[in-house]
Amino acid sequence: MKKSLFGLLLLSLPAFALAAKLPVVASFSIVGDMAREIGGDRVDVVSLVGPDQDAHVFQPSPADVKKLSASRLFVTNGLGLEGWMGRLTKASSFRGVLVEAGKGIKTRMAPEEEGEAHGHDAVDPHAWHDPQRVQVYIRNITAGLIKADPQGKADYTRRAAEFAAKVKQQDDWAAKEFAAIPAAKRKMLTSHDAFGYLGERYGIKLLAIQGVSTEAEASAKGVAQLVRQVRQEKVSAVFMENMTDKRLLEQLTREAKVKIGGELYADALSKPSGPAGDYLKLFHYNVETILKSIR
Ligand SMILES: [Zn+2]
């Protein structure tokens, strides 16, 4: 009897420990990691769209609604990435602090996607691939954490400064490496147009099969045009992405007679054991993979 009581006590411990932490929900794994970096031990972060999953076409489940209802801070990217967010917040009884990590960044416009009836260019939501813009993400997430948990202000501020310094270090390194490569060689092709901000920051010309969202299908005509462009411009750096369909890219590389140079982590981290288990690793791995192909 004594033994089972002890077991019961042990079982109740983790729940107690978790309840003491600030419950945070992140829309997808990349901003989830940033919230974890800045929040440290004070927070318990759950990402709705997990590693290797596609945040564009995600469909929240009733379990996700429940997770959001129980949280006190919701960290999103904003900039139109989470098209499913309105439905989710409406369905949940979430009354906490909402953070749009990308709010206030200088946005990049992506050309209108084929087949879209909007008649205007779309904002490119993938700003996390530019470490300079990530400094804005860090400021926004930190402000949200402090608003939801004012007692943690000193901790959050200190951890944010440490994280910001690491992000800057990666940016300085990448800028130096890319600058050493002739501009004419700085070209790459990916499945969907997720690396525009990276390209803008380091002077890389980008081609992509799909637009800034993975929702729209690429047309046969579009692919044929790309094959010509890849040959003409002698693009040698072609990459798969961890969360999108690889078939189209494989067809294109066959037709254009180019080799796939590796896999980039576009809109999601890898699993923790993989090469892009957190934001800093994701950035470093992507840059190394690109450098290897264009050098
Ligand atoms: Zn994307």
mmCIF file of C-alpha atoms and ligand atoms in Angstrom:
data_model
loop_
_atom_site.group_PDB
_atom_site.id
_atom_site.type_symbol
_atom_site.label_atom_id
_atom_site.label_comp_id
_atom_site.label_asym_id
_atom_site.label_seq_id
_atom_site.Cartn_x
_atom_site.Cartn_y
_atom_site.Cartn_z
ATOM 1 C CA MET A 1 0.000 0.000 0.000
ATOM 2 C CA LYS A 2 2.833 2.297 0.935
ATOM 3 C CA LYS A 3 4.512 1.520 -2.376
ATOM 4 C CA SER A 4 1.496 2.402 -4.506
ATOM 5 C CA LEU A 5 1.014 5.681 -2.698
ATOM 6 C CA PHE A 6 4.600 6.562 -3.498
ATOM 7 C CA GLY A 7 3.999 5.640 -7.134
ATOM 8 C CA LEU A 8 0.963 7.883 -7.197
ATOM 9 C CA LEU A 9 3.022 10.759 -5.850
ATOM 10 C CA LEU A 10 5.660 10.248 -8.524
ATOM 11 C CA LEU A 11 2.996 10.230 -11.214
ATOM 12 C CA SER A 12 1.547 13.493 -10.042
ATOM 13 C CA LEU A 13 4.909 15.266 -9.985
ATOM 14 C CA PRO A 14 5.419 15.966 -13.696
ATOM 15 C CA ALA A 15 1.896 17.361 -14.024
ATOM 16 C CA PHE A 16 2.566 19.715 -11.164
ATOM 17 C CA ALA A 17 5.883 20.786 -12.633
ATOM 18 C CA LEU A 18 4.251 21.491 -16.009
ATOM 19 C CA ALA A 19 1.381 23.433 -14.503
ATOM 20 C CA ALA A 20 3.873 25.860 -12.986
ATOM 21 C CA LYS A 21 5.186 26.779 -16.423
ATOM 22 C CA LEU A 22 3.648 29.250 -18.818
ATOM 23 C CA PRO A 23 1.663 27.229 -21.390
ATOM 24 C CA VAL A 24 2.645 28.488 -24.858
ATOM 25 C CA VAL A 25 1.299 27.332 -28.213
ATOM 26 C CA ALA A 26 3.282 28.076 -31.374
ATOM 27 C CA SER A 27 1.736 27.783 -34.827
ATOM 28 C CA PHE A 28 4.731 25.931 -36.292
ATOM 29 C CA SER A 29 8.042 24.443 -35.201
ATOM 30 C CA ILE A 30 10.351 27.335 -36.149
ATOM 31 C CA VAL A 31 8.681 30.079 -34.086
ATOM 32 C CA GLY A 32 8.061 27.387 -31.451
ATOM 33 C CA ASP A 33 11.803 26.928 -31.109
ATOM 34 C CA MET A 34 12.353 30.674 -30.827
ATOM 35 C CA ALA A 35 9.786 30.862 -28.018
ATOM 36 C CA ARG A 36 11.553 27.964 -26.277
ATOM 37 C CA GLU A 37 14.969 29.625 -26.669
ATOM 38 C CA ILE A 38 13.738 32.866 -25.130
ATOM 39 C CA GLY A 39 11.350 31.317 -22.610
ATOM 40 C CA GLY A 40 13.761 28.704 -21.249
ATOM 41 C CA ASP A 41 12.599 26.844 -18.153
ATOM 42 C CA ARG A 42 9.695 29.194 -17.527
ATOM 43 C CA VAL A 43 7.685 28.022 -20.537
ATOM 44 C CA ASP A 44 6.138 24.871 -21.923
ATOM 45 C CA VAL A 45 5.890 25.223 -25.707
ATOM 46 C CA VAL A 46 3.733 23.092 -27.992
ATOM 47 C CA SER A 47 3.976 23.551 -31.766
ATOM 48 C CA LEU A 48 0.797 22.809 -33.712
ATOM 49 C CA VAL A 49 2.601 22.127 -37.002
ATOM 50 C CA GLY A 50 5.495 19.891 -36.017
ATOM 51 C CA PRO A 51 8.869 18.974 -37.534
ATOM 52 C CA ASP A 52 8.883 18.157 -41.280
ATOM 53 C CA GLN A 53 5.238 19.259 -41.634
ATOM 54 C CA ASP A 54 3.765 21.867 -43.964
ATOM 55 C CA ALA A 55 2.383 24.968 -42.233
ATOM 56 C CA HIS A 56 0.653 26.223 -45.415
ATOM 57 C CA VAL A 57 -1.852 23.395 -45.759
ATOM 58 C CA PHE A 58 -2.255 22.459 -42.100
ATOM 59 C CA GLN A 59 -5.729 21.664 -40.790
ATOM 60 C CA PRO A 60 -6.214 22.153 -37.048
ATOM 61 C CA SER A 61 -7.838 19.242 -35.234
ATOM 62 C CA PRO A 62 -10.159 19.399 -32.195
ATOM 63 C CA ALA A 63 -7.067 18.463 -30.128
ATOM 64 C CA ASP A 64 -5.309 21.596 -31.422
ATOM 65 C CA VAL A 65 -8.300 23.726 -30.435
ATOM 66 C CA LYS A 66 -8.026 22.277 -26.927
ATOM 67 C CA LYS A 67 -4.278 22.978 -26.746
ATOM 68 C CA LEU A 68 -4.838 26.594 -27.731
ATOM 69 C CA SER A 69 -7.683 27.017 -25.234
ATOM 70 C CA ALA A 70 -5.356 25.881 -22.445
ATOM 71 C CA SER A 71 -2.506 28.207 -23.428
ATOM 72 C CA ARG A 72 -1.764 31.768 -22.325
ATOM 73 C CA LEU A 73 0.445 32.799 -25.232
ATOM 74 C CA PHE A 74 -0.012 32.005 -28.927
ATOM 75 C CA VAL A 75 3.061 32.637 -31.068
ATOM 76 C CA THR A 76 2.436 32.817 -34.811
ATOM 77 C CA ASN A 77 4.464 33.956 -37.810
ATOM 78 C CA GLY A 78 1.764 36.172 -39.292
ATOM 79 C CA LEU A 79 2.344 37.687 -42.778
ATOM 80 C CA GLY A 80 -0.340 35.349 -44.139
ATOM 81 C CA LEU A 81 1.467 32.070 -43.400
ATOM 82 C CA GLU A 82 -1.235 30.647 -41.164
ATOM 83 C CA GLY A 83 -4.307 30.905 -43.379
ATOM 84 C CA TRP A 84 -6.042 28.498 -40.997
ATOM 85 C CA MET A 85 -5.576 30.665 -37.914
ATOM 86 C CA GLY A 86 -8.862 32.542 -37.923
ATOM 87 C CA ARG A 87 -10.866 29.312 -37.835
ATOM 88 C CA LEU A 88 -8.719 27.990 -35.014
ATOM 89 C CA THR A 89 -8.880 31.014 -32.705
ATOM 90 C CA LYS A 90 -12.637 31.267 -33.322
ATOM 91 C CA ALA A 91 -13.167 27.626 -32.363
ATOM 92 C CA SER A 92 -11.050 27.893 -29.209
ATOM 93 C CA SER A 93 -11.755 29.877 -26.076
ATOM 94 C CA PHE A 94 -8.271 31.375 -26.206
ATOM 95 C CA ARG A 95 -8.074 34.611 -24.216
ATOM 96 C CA GLY A 96 -4.297 34.889 -23.897
ATOM 97 C CA VAL A 97 -1.667 37.017 -25.614
ATOM 98 C CA LEU A 98 -1.369 36.679 -29.390
ATOM 99 C CA VAL A 99 2.048 37.356 -30.935
ATOM 100 C CA GLU A 100 2.707 37.799 -34.623
ATOM 101 C CA ALA A 101 6.454 37.251 -34.675
ATOM 102 C CA GLY A 102 6.888 38.771 -38.125
ATOM 103 C CA LYS A 103 4.936 41.945 -37.367
ATOM 104 C CA GLY A 104 6.804 45.080 -38.360
ATOM 105 C CA ILE A 105 9.424 43.472 -40.602
ATOM 106 C CA LYS A 106 10.103 44.915 -44.047
ATOM 107 C CA THR A 107 8.118 42.479 -46.176
ATOM 108 C CA ARG A 108 9.085 41.070 -49.521
ATOM 109 C CA MET A 109 6.383 40.747 -52.155
ATOM 110 C CA ALA A 110 6.214 37.576 -54.190
ATOM 111 C CA PRO A 111 4.882 37.616 -57.752
ATOM 112 C CA GLU A 112 1.259 36.537 -58.067
ATOM 113 C CA GLU A 113 0.930 32.797 -58.368
ATOM 114 C CA GLU A 114 -0.475 31.208 -61.470
ATOM 115 C CA GLY A 115 -4.125 30.309 -61.188
ATOM 116 C CA GLU A 116 -4.747 32.695 -58.332
ATOM 117 C CA ALA A 117 -7.596 35.098 -58.823
ATOM 118 C CA HIS A 118 -6.512 37.760 -56.379
ATOM 119 C CA GLY A 119 -5.011 40.001 -59.001
ATOM 120 C CA HIS A 120 -2.315 41.276 -56.662
ATOM 121 C CA ASP A 121 1.088 40.190 -55.442
ATOM 122 C CA ALA A 122 1.277 38.221 -52.224
ATOM 123 C CA VAL A 123 3.368 38.991 -49.147
ATOM 124 C CA ASP A 124 6.102 36.399 -48.749
ATOM 125 C CA PRO A 125 5.726 35.015 -45.210
ATOM 126 C CA HIS A 126 9.115 33.172 -44.999
ATOM 127 C CA ALA A 127 11.007 35.984 -43.227
ATOM 128 C CA TRP A 128 12.697 33.619 -40.733
ATOM 129 C CA HIS A 129 15.290 32.762 -43.394
ATOM 130 C CA ASP A 130 16.807 36.245 -42.986
ATOM 131 C CA PRO A 131 18.581 36.446 -39.596
ATOM 132 C CA GLN A 132 18.362 40.242 -39.616
ATOM 133 C CA ARG A 133 14.584 40.050 -39.756
ATOM 134 C CA VAL A 134 14.671 37.339 -37.101
ATOM 135 C CA GLN A 135 15.914 40.036 -34.719
ATOM 136 C CA VAL A 136 12.418 41.540 -35.067
ATOM 137 C CA TYR A 137 10.912 38.080 -34.407
ATOM 138 C CA ILE A 138 12.950 37.878 -31.207
ATOM 139 C CA ARG A 139 11.758 41.302 -30.042
ATOM 140 C CA ASN A 140 8.106 40.483 -30.746
ATOM 141 C CA ILE A 141 8.207 37.072 -29.035
ATOM 142 C CA THR A 142 10.024 38.524 -26.023
ATOM 143 C CA ALA A 143 7.435 41.289 -25.671
ATOM 144 C CA GLY A 144 4.651 38.671 -25.818
ATOM 145 C CA LEU A 145 6.306 36.508 -23.160
ATOM 146 C CA ILE A 146 6.698 39.497 -20.844
ATOM 147 C CA LYS A 147 3.069 40.500 -21.380
ATOM 148 C CA ALA A 148 1.854 36.979 -20.565
ATOM 149 C CA ASP A 149 4.274 36.487 -17.656
ATOM 150 C CA PRO A 150 5.578 39.847 -16.332
ATOM 151 C CA GLN A 151 7.449 38.162 -13.478
ATOM 152 C CA GLY A 152 9.782 36.524 -15.996
ATOM 153 C CA LYS A 153 10.869 39.801 -17.579
ATOM 154 C CA ALA A 154 14.499 39.689 -16.443
ATOM 155 C CA ASP A 155 14.895 36.060 -17.575
ATOM 156 C CA TYR A 156 13.255 36.644 -20.939
ATOM 157 C CA THR A 157 15.264 39.783 -21.613
ATOM 158 C CA ARG A 158 18.552 38.079 -20.792
ATOM 159 C CA ARG A 159 17.789 34.934 -22.821
ATOM 160 C CA ALA A 160 16.562 37.037 -25.765
ATOM 161 C CA ALA A 161 19.832 38.993 -25.820
ATOM 162 C CA GLU A 162 21.826 35.742 -25.779
ATOM 163 C CA PHE A 163 19.753 34.249 -28.579
ATOM 164 C CA ALA A 164 19.943 37.468 -30.627
ATOM 165 C CA ALA A 165 23.744 37.412 -30.359
ATOM 166 C CA LYS A 166 23.870 33.812 -31.641
ATOM 167 C CA VAL A 167 21.597 34.689 -34.552
ATOM 168 C CA LYS A 168 23.815 37.652 -35.428
ATOM 169 C CA GLN A 169 26.879 35.423 -35.316
ATOM 170 C CA GLN A 170 25.281 33.095 -37.886
ATOM 171 C CA ASP A 171 24.358 36.074 -40.057
ATOM 172 C CA ASP A 172 27.907 37.481 -39.987
ATOM 173 C CA TRP A 173 29.325 34.079 -40.888
ATOM 174 C CA ALA A 174 26.851 33.540 -43.768
ATOM 175 C CA ALA A 175 27.409 37.055 -45.144
ATOM 176 C CA LYS A 176 31.162 36.488 -45.261
ATOM 177 C CA GLU A 177 30.851 33.069 -46.926
ATOM 178 C CA PHE A 178 28.391 34.205 -49.607
ATOM 179 C CA ALA A 179 30.367 37.375 -50.341
ATOM 180 C CA ALA A 180 33.359 35.191 -51.234
ATOM 181 C CA ILE A 181 31.383 33.589 -54.097
ATOM 182 C CA PRO A 182 31.055 35.442 -57.430
ATOM 183 C CA ALA A 183 27.551 36.893 -57.874
ATOM 184 C CA ALA A 184 27.060 34.971 -61.150
ATOM 185 C CA LYS A 185 27.333 31.686 -59.254
ATOM 186 C CA ARG A 186 24.861 32.644 -56.553
ATOM 187 C CA LYS A 187 21.761 30.978 -58.071
ATOM 188 C CA MET A 188 19.532 28.227 -56.803
ATOM 189 C CA LEU A 189 16.287 26.378 -57.477
ATOM 190 C CA THR A 190 13.895 25.030 -54.850
ATOM 191 C CA SER A 191 10.465 23.367 -54.924
ATOM 192 C CA HIS A 192 8.511 26.266 -53.452
ATOM 193 C CA ASP A 193 9.487 29.912 -53.168
ATOM 194 C CA ALA A 194 10.496 29.869 -49.494
ATOM 195 C CA PHE A 195 13.974 31.389 -49.628
ATOM 196 C CA GLY A 196 13.320 34.869 -51.032
ATOM 197 C CA TYR A 197 14.444 36.595 -47.837
ATOM 198 C CA LEU A 198 17.624 34.526 -47.700
ATOM 199 C CA GLY A 199 18.269 35.408 -51.337
ATOM 200 C CA GLU A 200 17.673 39.081 -50.701
ATOM 201 C CA ARG A 201 19.982 39.141 -47.675
ATOM 202 C CA TYR A 202 22.941 37.396 -49.346
ATOM 203 C CA GLY A 203 22.455 38.246 -53.021
ATOM 204 C CA ILE A 204 21.305 34.845 -54.279
ATOM 205 C CA LYS A 205 19.086 34.592 -57.355
ATOM 206 C CA LEU A 206 16.208 32.198 -56.756
ATOM 207 C CA LEU A 207 14.032 30.047 -58.954
ATOM 208 C CA ALA A 208 11.152 27.966 -57.622
ATOM 209 C CA ILE A 209 8.612 25.530 -59.044
ATOM 210 C CA GLN A 210 5.787 26.639 -56.777
ATOM 211 C CA GLY A 211 5.017 30.075 -55.404
ATOM 212 C CA VAL A 212 5.268 31.265 -51.815
ATOM 213 C CA SER A 213 2.517 28.855 -50.774
ATOM 214 C CA THR A 214 2.562 25.102 -51.319
ATOM 215 C CA GLU A 215 -1.206 25.187 -51.874
ATOM 216 C CA ALA A 216 -1.283 26.000 -55.585
ATOM 217 C CA GLU A 217 -0.245 23.277 -58.021
ATOM 218 C CA ALA A 218 2.538 24.035 -60.466
ATOM 219 C CA SER A 219 1.441 23.837 -64.114
ATOM 220 C CA ALA A 220 3.108 21.750 -66.829
ATOM 221 C CA LYS A 221 3.746 24.974 -68.742
ATOM 222 C CA GLY A 222 5.411 26.525 -65.708
ATOM 223 C CA VAL A 223 7.669 23.519 -65.253
ATOM 224 C CA ALA A 224 8.678 23.512 -68.933
ATOM 225 C CA GLN A 225 9.582 27.204 -68.653
ATOM 226 C CA LEU A 226 11.679 26.506 -65.581
ATOM 227 C CA VAL A 227 13.558 23.693 -67.335
ATOM 228 C CA ARG A 228 14.544 26.182 -70.047
ATOM 229 C CA GLN A 229 15.533 28.786 -67.481
ATOM 230 C CA VAL A 230 17.632 26.345 -65.459
ATOM 231 C CA ARG A 231 19.525 25.355 -68.626
ATOM 232 C CA GLN A 232 19.952 28.927 -69.852
ATOM 233 C CA GLU A 233 21.160 30.314 -66.569
ATOM 234 C CA LYS A 234 23.223 27.207 -65.828
ATOM 235 C CA VAL A 235 21.715 26.795 -62.369
ATOM 236 C CA SER A 236 23.563 23.976 -60.677
ATOM 237 C CA ALA A 237 22.200 24.288 -57.148
ATOM 238 C CA VAL A 238 18.855 22.494 -56.906
ATOM 239 C CA PHE A 239 17.321 21.593 -53.582
ATOM 240 C CA MET A 240 14.521 19.538 -52.180
ATOM 241 C CA GLU A 241 12.625 20.693 -49.114
ATOM 242 C CA ASN A 242 11.860 18.709 -46.024
ATOM 243 C CA MET A 243 8.098 19.277 -46.049
ATOM 244 C CA THR A 244 7.004 19.332 -49.697
ATOM 245 C CA ASP A 245 6.311 16.813 -52.435
ATOM 246 C CA LYS A 246 9.557 15.889 -54.179
ATOM 247 C CA ARG A 247 8.156 14.367 -57.382
ATOM 248 C CA LEU A 248 7.897 17.566 -59.398
ATOM 249 C CA LEU A 249 11.424 18.617 -58.530
ATOM 250 C CA GLU A 250 12.750 15.193 -59.494
ATOM 251 C CA GLN A 251 10.966 15.405 -62.854
ATOM 252 C CA LEU A 252 12.393 18.864 -63.449
ATOM 253 C CA THR A 253 15.946 17.874 -62.578
ATOM 254 C CA ARG A 254 15.712 14.905 -64.981
ATOM 255 C CA GLU A 255 14.526 17.148 -67.802
ATOM 256 C CA ALA A 256 16.988 19.933 -67.115
ATOM 257 C CA LYS A 257 19.785 17.411 -66.515
ATOM 258 C CA VAL A 258 20.842 18.873 -63.186
ATOM 259 C CA LYS A 259 21.552 17.086 -59.941
ATOM 260 C CA ILE A 260 19.767 17.652 -56.655
ATOM 261 C CA GLY A 261 22.277 19.215 -54.268
ATOM 262 C CA GLY A 262 20.569 18.199 -51.051
ATOM 263 C CA GLU A 263 17.626 18.972 -48.850
ATOM 264 C CA LEU A 264 16.861 22.359 -47.335
ATOM 265 C CA TYR A 265 14.723 22.977 -44.276
ATOM 266 C CA ALA A 266 12.168 25.494 -45.475
ATOM 267 C CA ASP A 267 9.081 25.819 -43.292
ATOM 268 C CA ALA A 268 9.775 23.311 -40.532
ATOM 269 C CA LEU A 269 12.567 22.053 -38.326
ATOM 270 C CA SER A 270 13.794 18.487 -38.637
ATOM 271 C CA LYS A 271 13.088 16.025 -35.867
ATOM 272 C CA PRO A 272 15.319 16.792 -32.836
ATOM 273 C CA SER A 273 17.808 14.091 -33.885
ATOM 274 C CA GLY A 274 18.068 15.491 -37.451
ATOM 275 C CA PRO A 275 20.374 18.205 -38.805
ATOM 276 C CA ALA A 276 17.923 21.083 -38.240
ATOM 277 C CA GLY A 277 16.480 20.370 -34.820
ATOM 278 C CA ASP A 278 16.414 24.043 -33.818
ATOM 279 C CA TYR A 279 16.409 27.406 -35.608
ATOM 280 C CA LEU A 280 20.159 28.044 -35.374
ATOM 281 C CA LYS A 281 20.929 24.559 -36.695
ATOM 282 C CA LEU A 282 18.357 24.958 -39.472
ATOM 283 C CA PHE A 283 19.933 28.205 -40.658
ATOM 284 C CA HIS A 284 23.474 26.861 -40.461
ATOM 285 C CA TYR A 285 22.609 23.616 -42.223
ATOM 286 C CA ASN A 286 20.764 25.401 -45.044
ATOM 287 C CA VAL A 287 23.608 27.845 -45.656
ATOM 288 C CA GLU A 288 26.241 25.073 -45.629
ATOM 289 C CA THR A 289 24.171 22.983 -48.039
ATOM 290 C CA ILE A 290 23.750 25.913 -50.440
ATOM 291 C CA LEU A 291 27.419 26.915 -50.219
ATOM 292 C CA LYS A 292 28.532 23.376 -51.048
ATOM 293 C CA SER A 293 26.456 23.428 -54.241
ATOM 294 C CA ILE A 294 27.352 26.875 -55.575
ATOM 295 C CA ARG A 295 31.040 27.057 -54.724
HETATM 296 ZN ZN ZN B 1 6.470 27.954 -47.363
#
